[in-house]
Short mmCIF file of C-alpha atoms in Angstrom, two decimals:
data_model
loop_
_atom_site.label_atom_id
_atom_site.label_comp_id
_atom_site.label_asym_id
_atom_site.label_seq_id
_atom_site.Cartn_x
_atom_site.Cartn_y
_atom_site.Cartn_z
CA MET A 864 63.00 -19.76 125.07
CA LEU A 865 65.70 -20.12 127.74
CA SER A 866 67.77 -21.82 125.36
CA ASN A 867 67.44 -18.97 122.87
CA PHE A 868 68.11 -16.09 125.40
CA ILE A 869 71.20 -17.97 126.54
CA GLN A 870 72.46 -18.39 123.09
CA THR A 871 71.80 -14.69 122.02
CA LYS A 872 73.88 -13.60 125.17
CA TYR A 873 76.53 -15.83 124.51
CA ARG A 874 76.86 -14.25 120.98
CA VAL A 875 76.90 -10.84 122.21
CA ILE A 876 79.52 -11.62 124.86
CA THR A 877 81.66 -13.06 122.14
CA MET A 878 81.51 -10.46 119.97
CA SER A 879 82.28 -7.67 122.43
CA TYR A 880 85.67 -9.64 123.66
CA ASN A 881 86.77 -10.59 120.28
CA ARG A 882 86.32 -7.41 118.19
CA PRO A 883 89.25 -7.36 115.76
CA SER A 884 92.14 -4.88 116.98
CA ILE A 885 92.44 -1.85 114.84
CA GLY A 886 95.81 -0.26 113.27
CA LEU A 887 95.79 3.43 112.23
CA VAL A 888 98.58 4.29 109.41
CA LEU A 889 99.42 7.97 109.03
CA SER A 890 101.35 8.88 105.88
CA GLY A 891 103.82 11.74 105.52
CA GLY A 892 103.01 14.86 103.57
CA GLY A 893 104.37 17.73 105.41
CA ALA A 894 101.74 20.81 106.69
CA ARG A 895 98.96 18.28 104.85
CA GLY A 896 99.75 15.86 107.81
CA LEU A 897 97.54 18.32 109.96
CA ALA A 898 94.60 16.75 108.32
CA HIS A 899 95.47 13.64 110.49
CA ILE A 900 94.12 15.49 113.59
CA GLY A 901 90.76 15.58 111.59
CA VAL A 902 90.92 11.83 111.23
CA LEU A 903 91.39 11.54 114.68
CA ARG A 904 88.70 13.57 116.05
CA VAL A 905 86.22 11.75 113.95
CA LEU A 906 87.40 8.26 115.43
CA GLU A 907 87.40 9.68 118.74
CA ARG A 908 83.89 11.30 118.58
CA GLU A 909 82.57 7.52 116.94
CA GLY A 910 84.21 5.55 119.68
CA ILE A 911 86.40 3.71 117.14
CA PRO A 912 89.35 2.24 118.99
CA VAL A 913 92.65 2.44 117.83
CA LYS A 914 95.07 -0.09 119.23
CA TYR A 915 98.04 0.34 117.25
CA LEU A 916 99.73 3.52 115.32
CA ALA A 917 102.17 3.59 112.43
CA GLY A 918 103.35 6.54 110.61
CA THR A 919 106.07 8.37 108.55
CA SER A 920 107.60 11.94 108.92
CA MET A 921 104.44 14.02 110.02
CA GLY A 922 102.31 11.22 110.01
CA GLY A 923 104.92 9.62 112.53
CA LEU A 924 104.53 12.86 114.66
CA ILE A 925 100.90 13.04 115.23
CA ALA A 926 100.82 9.29 115.59
CA ALA A 927 103.33 9.71 118.32
CA GLY A 928 101.13 12.37 119.91
CA TYR A 929 98.23 10.37 120.07
CA ALA A 930 100.16 7.19 121.26
CA SER A 931 101.26 9.34 124.38
CA GLY A 932 98.01 10.04 125.21
CA MET A 933 97.14 13.47 123.61
CA SER A 934 93.58 13.78 122.28
CA SER A 935 92.66 15.49 118.79
CA TYR A 936 92.08 18.77 120.39
CA ASP A 937 95.68 18.70 122.28
CA LEU A 938 97.24 17.98 119.04
CA GLU A 939 95.25 20.96 117.73
CA GLU A 940 96.45 23.39 120.40
CA VAL A 941 100.10 21.91 120.05
CA ALA A 942 100.00 22.95 116.33
CA ARG A 943 98.47 26.03 116.41
CA VAL A 944 101.41 27.05 118.75
CA ALA A 945 104.12 25.43 116.79
CA VAL A 946 103.10 27.33 113.28
CA GLN A 947 103.46 30.19 114.76
CA LYS A 948 106.50 32.27 112.88
CA ARG A 949 108.61 32.83 116.13
CA HIS A 950 108.30 29.00 117.12
CA MET A 951 108.83 28.01 113.65
CA LEU A 952 112.21 29.86 113.41
CA ARG A 953 113.26 28.61 116.47
CA MET A 954 112.98 24.94 115.05
CA MET A 955 115.17 26.40 112.07
CA ASP A 956 118.85 26.03 112.81
CA PRO A 957 120.81 26.35 109.56
CA GLY A 958 124.30 25.26 109.35
CA LEU A 959 127.02 24.63 106.93
CA PRO A 960 125.46 22.10 104.17
CA ASN A 961 126.48 18.91 105.58
CA GLY A 962 123.79 16.48 104.01
CA GLY A 963 121.26 19.22 104.89
CA VAL A 964 120.82 23.17 105.28
CA ILE A 965 119.10 22.49 108.58
CA ARG A 966 121.07 21.01 111.66
CA GLY A 967 118.07 19.58 113.30
CA GLN A 968 118.99 20.54 116.75
CA GLY A 969 116.22 23.05 117.17
CA ILE A 970 113.20 20.48 115.95
CA LEU A 971 114.82 17.82 118.22
CA LYS A 972 114.49 20.34 121.12
CA PHE A 973 110.91 20.75 120.22
CA TYR A 974 110.13 16.98 120.13
CA LYS A 975 111.88 16.95 123.57
CA GLN A 976 109.34 19.78 124.89
CA LEU A 977 106.68 17.42 123.58
CA PHE A 978 107.49 14.01 124.81
CA GLY A 979 110.54 14.43 127.28
CA GLU A 980 112.68 11.39 127.74
CA LYS A 981 109.75 9.20 127.14
CA THR A 982 110.42 6.02 125.06
CA PHE A 983 108.17 3.81 123.33
CA SER A 984 107.64 1.60 126.04
CA ASP A 985 106.02 4.37 127.95
CA LEU A 986 103.67 5.15 125.27
CA ARG A 987 99.91 4.16 126.10
CA LEU A 988 99.65 2.79 122.65
CA PRO A 989 102.24 0.73 120.60
CA LEU A 990 103.77 2.63 118.08
CA ALA A 991 106.04 2.42 115.11
CA VAL A 992 107.65 5.15 112.63
CA VAL A 993 109.72 4.79 109.73
CA ALA A 994 112.99 6.09 108.63
CA VAL A 995 115.62 5.15 106.30
CA ASP A 996 119.37 4.12 106.89
CA LEU A 997 121.45 5.99 104.14
CA ASN A 998 124.27 3.70 104.94
CA THR A 999 122.34 0.70 104.06
CA TYR A 1000 119.88 2.06 101.60
CA GLN A 1001 117.19 0.30 103.60
CA GLU A 1002 114.24 1.09 105.38
CA VAL A 1003 114.31 1.19 109.14
CA VAL A 1004 111.08 0.75 111.53
CA LEU A 1005 111.58 2.30 114.85
CA LYS A 1006 109.65 0.79 117.76
CA THR A 1007 112.28 1.25 120.83
CA GLY A 1008 114.29 3.67 122.23
CA SER A 1009 113.67 7.47 122.35
CA VAL A 1010 110.49 8.79 120.77
CA ALA A 1011 111.98 12.36 120.53
CA MET A 1012 115.19 10.62 118.47
CA ALA A 1013 112.84 8.61 116.36
CA LEU A 1014 110.51 11.82 115.46
CA ARG A 1015 114.20 13.56 114.52
CA ALA A 1016 114.88 10.58 112.20
CA THR A 1017 111.57 10.31 110.33
CA THR A 1018 110.84 13.71 109.68
CA SER A 1019 114.69 14.41 108.54
CA LEU A 1020 113.66 15.54 105.08
CA PRO A 1021 116.41 14.49 102.82
CA GLY A 1022 118.64 17.68 101.63
CA VAL A 1023 116.89 19.78 104.34
CA PHE A 1024 117.57 18.21 107.46
CA MET A 1025 120.75 16.74 108.39
CA PRO A 1026 120.71 12.92 108.57
CA LEU A 1027 120.44 11.66 112.33
CA MET A 1028 123.42 9.76 113.26
CA MET A 1029 122.05 6.82 115.77
CA ASN A 1030 123.49 3.20 116.57
CA GLY A 1031 125.65 3.50 113.40
CA MET A 1032 122.63 4.43 111.20
CA LYS A 1033 122.48 7.51 109.14
CA LEU A 1034 118.36 7.92 109.46
CA THR A 1035 116.52 10.13 107.32
CA ASP A 1036 112.79 10.56 106.38
CA GLY A 1037 111.47 7.44 105.43
CA GLY A 1038 108.93 8.68 103.06
CA VAL A 1039 110.85 7.43 99.80
CA LEU A 1040 110.67 3.98 100.73
CA ASN A 1041 107.28 3.44 102.89
CA ASN A 1042 105.44 6.78 103.20
CA LEU A 1043 102.18 4.78 104.17
CA PRO A 1044 103.46 1.93 106.37
CA VAL A 1045 100.90 -0.43 106.53
CA ASP A 1046 103.01 -3.53 106.85
CA ALA A 1047 104.77 -1.77 109.83
CA ALA A 1048 100.93 -1.58 111.85
CA GLN A 1049 100.56 -5.23 110.68
CA SER A 1050 103.85 -6.46 112.02
CA MET A 1051 102.66 -5.26 115.67
CA GLY A 1052 99.20 -7.13 115.35
CA ALA A 1053 96.75 -4.86 113.84
CA GLU A 1054 94.03 -7.01 112.77
CA ARG A 1055 92.58 -4.44 110.68
CA ILE A 1056 94.05 -1.39 109.11
CA ILE A 1057 92.70 2.30 108.80
CA ALA A 1058 95.29 3.85 106.21
CA ILE A 1059 95.32 7.67 105.70
CA ASP A 1060 97.32 9.07 102.78
CA ILE A 1061 97.64 12.80 102.85
CA ALA A 1062 100.70 13.14 100.47
CA MET A 1063 100.60 15.11 96.94
CA ASN A 1064 98.46 13.21 94.63
CA ASP A 1065 101.07 14.46 91.96
CA HIS A 1066 104.36 15.63 91.68
CA HIS A 1067 103.86 19.10 91.77
CA TRP A 1068 105.86 19.50 95.02
CA ILE A 1069 108.12 22.23 96.13
CA GLY A 1070 109.98 22.74 92.97
CA ARG A 1071 107.09 23.46 91.02
CA TRP A 1072 105.64 25.67 93.76
CA MET A 1073 109.02 27.69 94.12
CA ALA A 1074 109.02 28.00 90.15
CA GLY A 1075 106.07 30.46 90.57
CA HIS A 1076 108.24 32.81 92.66
CA HIS A 1077 110.26 35.00 90.58
CA TRP A 1078 112.78 35.95 93.35
CA VAL A 1079 113.97 32.41 93.13
CA PRO A 1080 116.74 31.85 90.37
CA LYS A 1081 115.66 29.61 87.18
CA GLY A 1082 118.43 27.29 87.58
CA VAL A 1083 117.47 26.61 91.30
CA THR A 1084 113.86 25.83 90.72
CA GLN A 1085 114.82 23.41 87.64
CA THR A 1086 117.26 21.42 89.95
CA LEU A 1087 114.37 21.15 92.33
CA GLU A 1088 111.88 20.09 89.80
CA VAL A 1089 114.06 17.26 88.95
CA ILE A 1090 114.50 16.25 92.25
CA ASP A 1091 110.81 16.25 92.72
CA ASP A 1092 110.33 13.89 89.74
CA THR A 1093 112.89 11.60 91.16
CA ILE A 1094 111.54 11.46 94.54
CA TYR A 1095 107.91 11.32 93.17
CA ALA A 1096 108.56 8.47 90.96
CA LEU A 1097 110.47 6.31 93.49
CA ARG A 1098 107.66 7.12 96.15
CA ILE A 1099 104.85 6.14 94.02
CA ALA A 1100 106.47 2.91 92.60
CA GLU A 1101 107.30 1.93 96.13
CA GLN A 1102 103.95 2.61 97.73
CA ARG A 1103 102.21 0.63 94.93
CA HIS A 1104 104.36 -2.03 95.63
CA LYS A 1105 103.64 -2.10 99.33
CA LEU A 1106 99.78 -1.75 99.06
CA GLN A 1107 99.81 -4.51 96.79
CA HIS A 1108 101.32 -6.79 99.14
CA PHE A 1109 99.86 -5.08 102.31
CA PRO A 1110 96.63 -3.41 101.39
CA PRO A 1111 94.68 -1.76 104.24
CA ASP A 1112 91.00 -2.46 104.95
CA VAL A 1113 90.39 1.20 104.57
CA LEU A 1114 92.10 3.64 102.37
CA ILE A 1115 91.27 7.22 102.97
CA SER A 1116 92.80 10.12 100.88
CA PRO A 1117 91.44 13.56 102.20
CA ASP A 1118 90.80 16.33 99.59
CA LEU A 1119 93.36 18.79 100.54
CA PRO A 1120 94.41 21.89 98.98
CA GLY A 1121 97.17 21.78 96.39
CA ASN A 1122 99.27 24.88 97.57
CA VAL A 1123 99.96 23.08 101.11
CA ASN A 1124 102.99 20.61 100.98
CA THR A 1125 106.31 20.20 102.89
CA PHE A 1126 107.14 23.60 103.35
CA VAL A 1127 104.14 25.68 103.26
CA GLY A 1128 100.62 25.74 104.31
CA TYR A 1129 101.32 25.20 108.29
CA SER A 1130 98.87 28.26 109.11
CA GLN A 1131 95.93 26.73 107.46
CA VAL A 1132 95.18 24.32 110.42
CA SER A 1133 91.32 24.78 110.68
CA GLU A 1134 91.17 24.07 106.94
CA LEU A 1135 93.22 21.01 107.18
CA ILE A 1136 91.90 19.60 110.03
CA GLU A 1137 88.28 20.06 108.71
CA ALA A 1138 89.34 18.31 105.52
CA GLY A 1139 90.43 15.31 107.57
CA GLU A 1140 87.20 15.07 109.54
CA ARG A 1141 85.11 15.16 106.20
CA ALA A 1142 87.07 12.52 104.32
CA THR A 1143 86.97 10.35 107.53
CA GLU A 1144 83.26 10.78 107.89
CA ASN A 1145 82.65 9.56 104.44
CA TYR A 1146 84.10 6.39 105.28
CA LEU A 1147 82.58 6.05 108.54
CA GLN A 1148 80.27 2.98 107.31
CA GLU A 1149 83.11 0.99 106.37
CA ILE A 1150 85.25 1.82 109.37
CA LYS A 1151 82.44 0.80 111.80
CA ALA A 1152 82.13 -2.27 109.95
CA LEU A 1153 85.61 -3.32 110.92
CA VAL A 1154 85.15 -2.80 114.54
CA ASP A 1155 81.52 -4.08 114.97
CA PRO A 1156 80.66 -7.63 113.88
CA CYS A 1157 77.26 -7.15 113.80
CA SER A 1158 77.56 -4.63 110.74
CA GLN A 1159 78.61 -7.42 108.86
CA ARG A 1160 76.74 -10.15 106.70
CA PHE A 1161 77.80 -12.56 109.80
CA CYS A 1162 75.33 -11.15 112.05
CA LYS A 1163 72.55 -11.56 109.63
CA GLN A 1164 73.43 -15.20 109.52
CA ALA A 1165 73.85 -15.59 113.12
CA ASP A 1166 70.20 -13.94 113.67
CA ASN A 1167 68.74 -16.32 111.13
CA ASN A 1168 70.56 -19.28 112.88
CA GLN A 1169 69.80 -18.26 116.65
CA ASP A 1170 68.49 -22.07 117.23
CA SER A 1171 72.08 -23.04 116.18
CA PRO A 1172 74.47 -23.87 119.41
CA VAL A 1173 77.42 -22.51 117.25
CA SER A 1174 75.78 -19.57 115.82
CA GLY A 1175 77.61 -17.35 118.50
CA ARG A 1176 81.01 -18.61 117.69
CA PHE A 1177 80.47 -18.28 113.82
CA ILE A 1178 80.00 -14.49 113.98
CA VAL A 1179 83.07 -13.26 115.77
#
């Protein structure tokens, strides 16, 4: 009887110290990225320990906030202030077209207000954000240096924000090449991956949204629709390829309003957060199975083999 007690206790101790590390991957998607806050809220409430974070564009911004120590409630408060019209206008600093119609100094100032001079090494959790170098046409995973500068790079929507010149690179939004960077989280050491895809699930992006507004010239909307179709085709093809090679353990795609995209929908903070919460709650059983070995079939096998001296090692 004492032997069984010792073996059972050993099994519990082994499980508690050998839980797999969880990586959370947040995709880009403009205002739709506010749903990530709802995802984080559920993980906080359920005590799901996130050890690694990776994100692209808006996903990178939310991930950076969480990695710096902000709670989901802190992030919601920041979002509610930032989406106010006067704050949005401060971030928009139009200039002569030079790779983008917005210079990006206003949004960089906003990032510096949030993160100061923090570098990645100052963050509480390991973080990676994705950008694209237009000089080499390659994906760049940013994990060192200034957090604010990295966010300026990953959120630089092509054609809208001027690319960020940094260390000889011409950086822009990483969404085209890796909008859901599961591989970045894995490379940091995450053993289990929860990925949140909030991108549009069809190609009715900004061009088709603008086509419904009669004040926009038809030629402009047609041009934007062609750009939409091209970016959509590239993004979907690359994301499918990435997911085949780097599939997450849990993939969540919140059901979000179709009229929320890169440029509009930022005022729908509550609705988007709630959508993220609902989607994550639907996957709680799968998520808990990642972090709790006893929720998996190994635990049942261990319970049936309590007399075995190796049962505690097997289940972990």
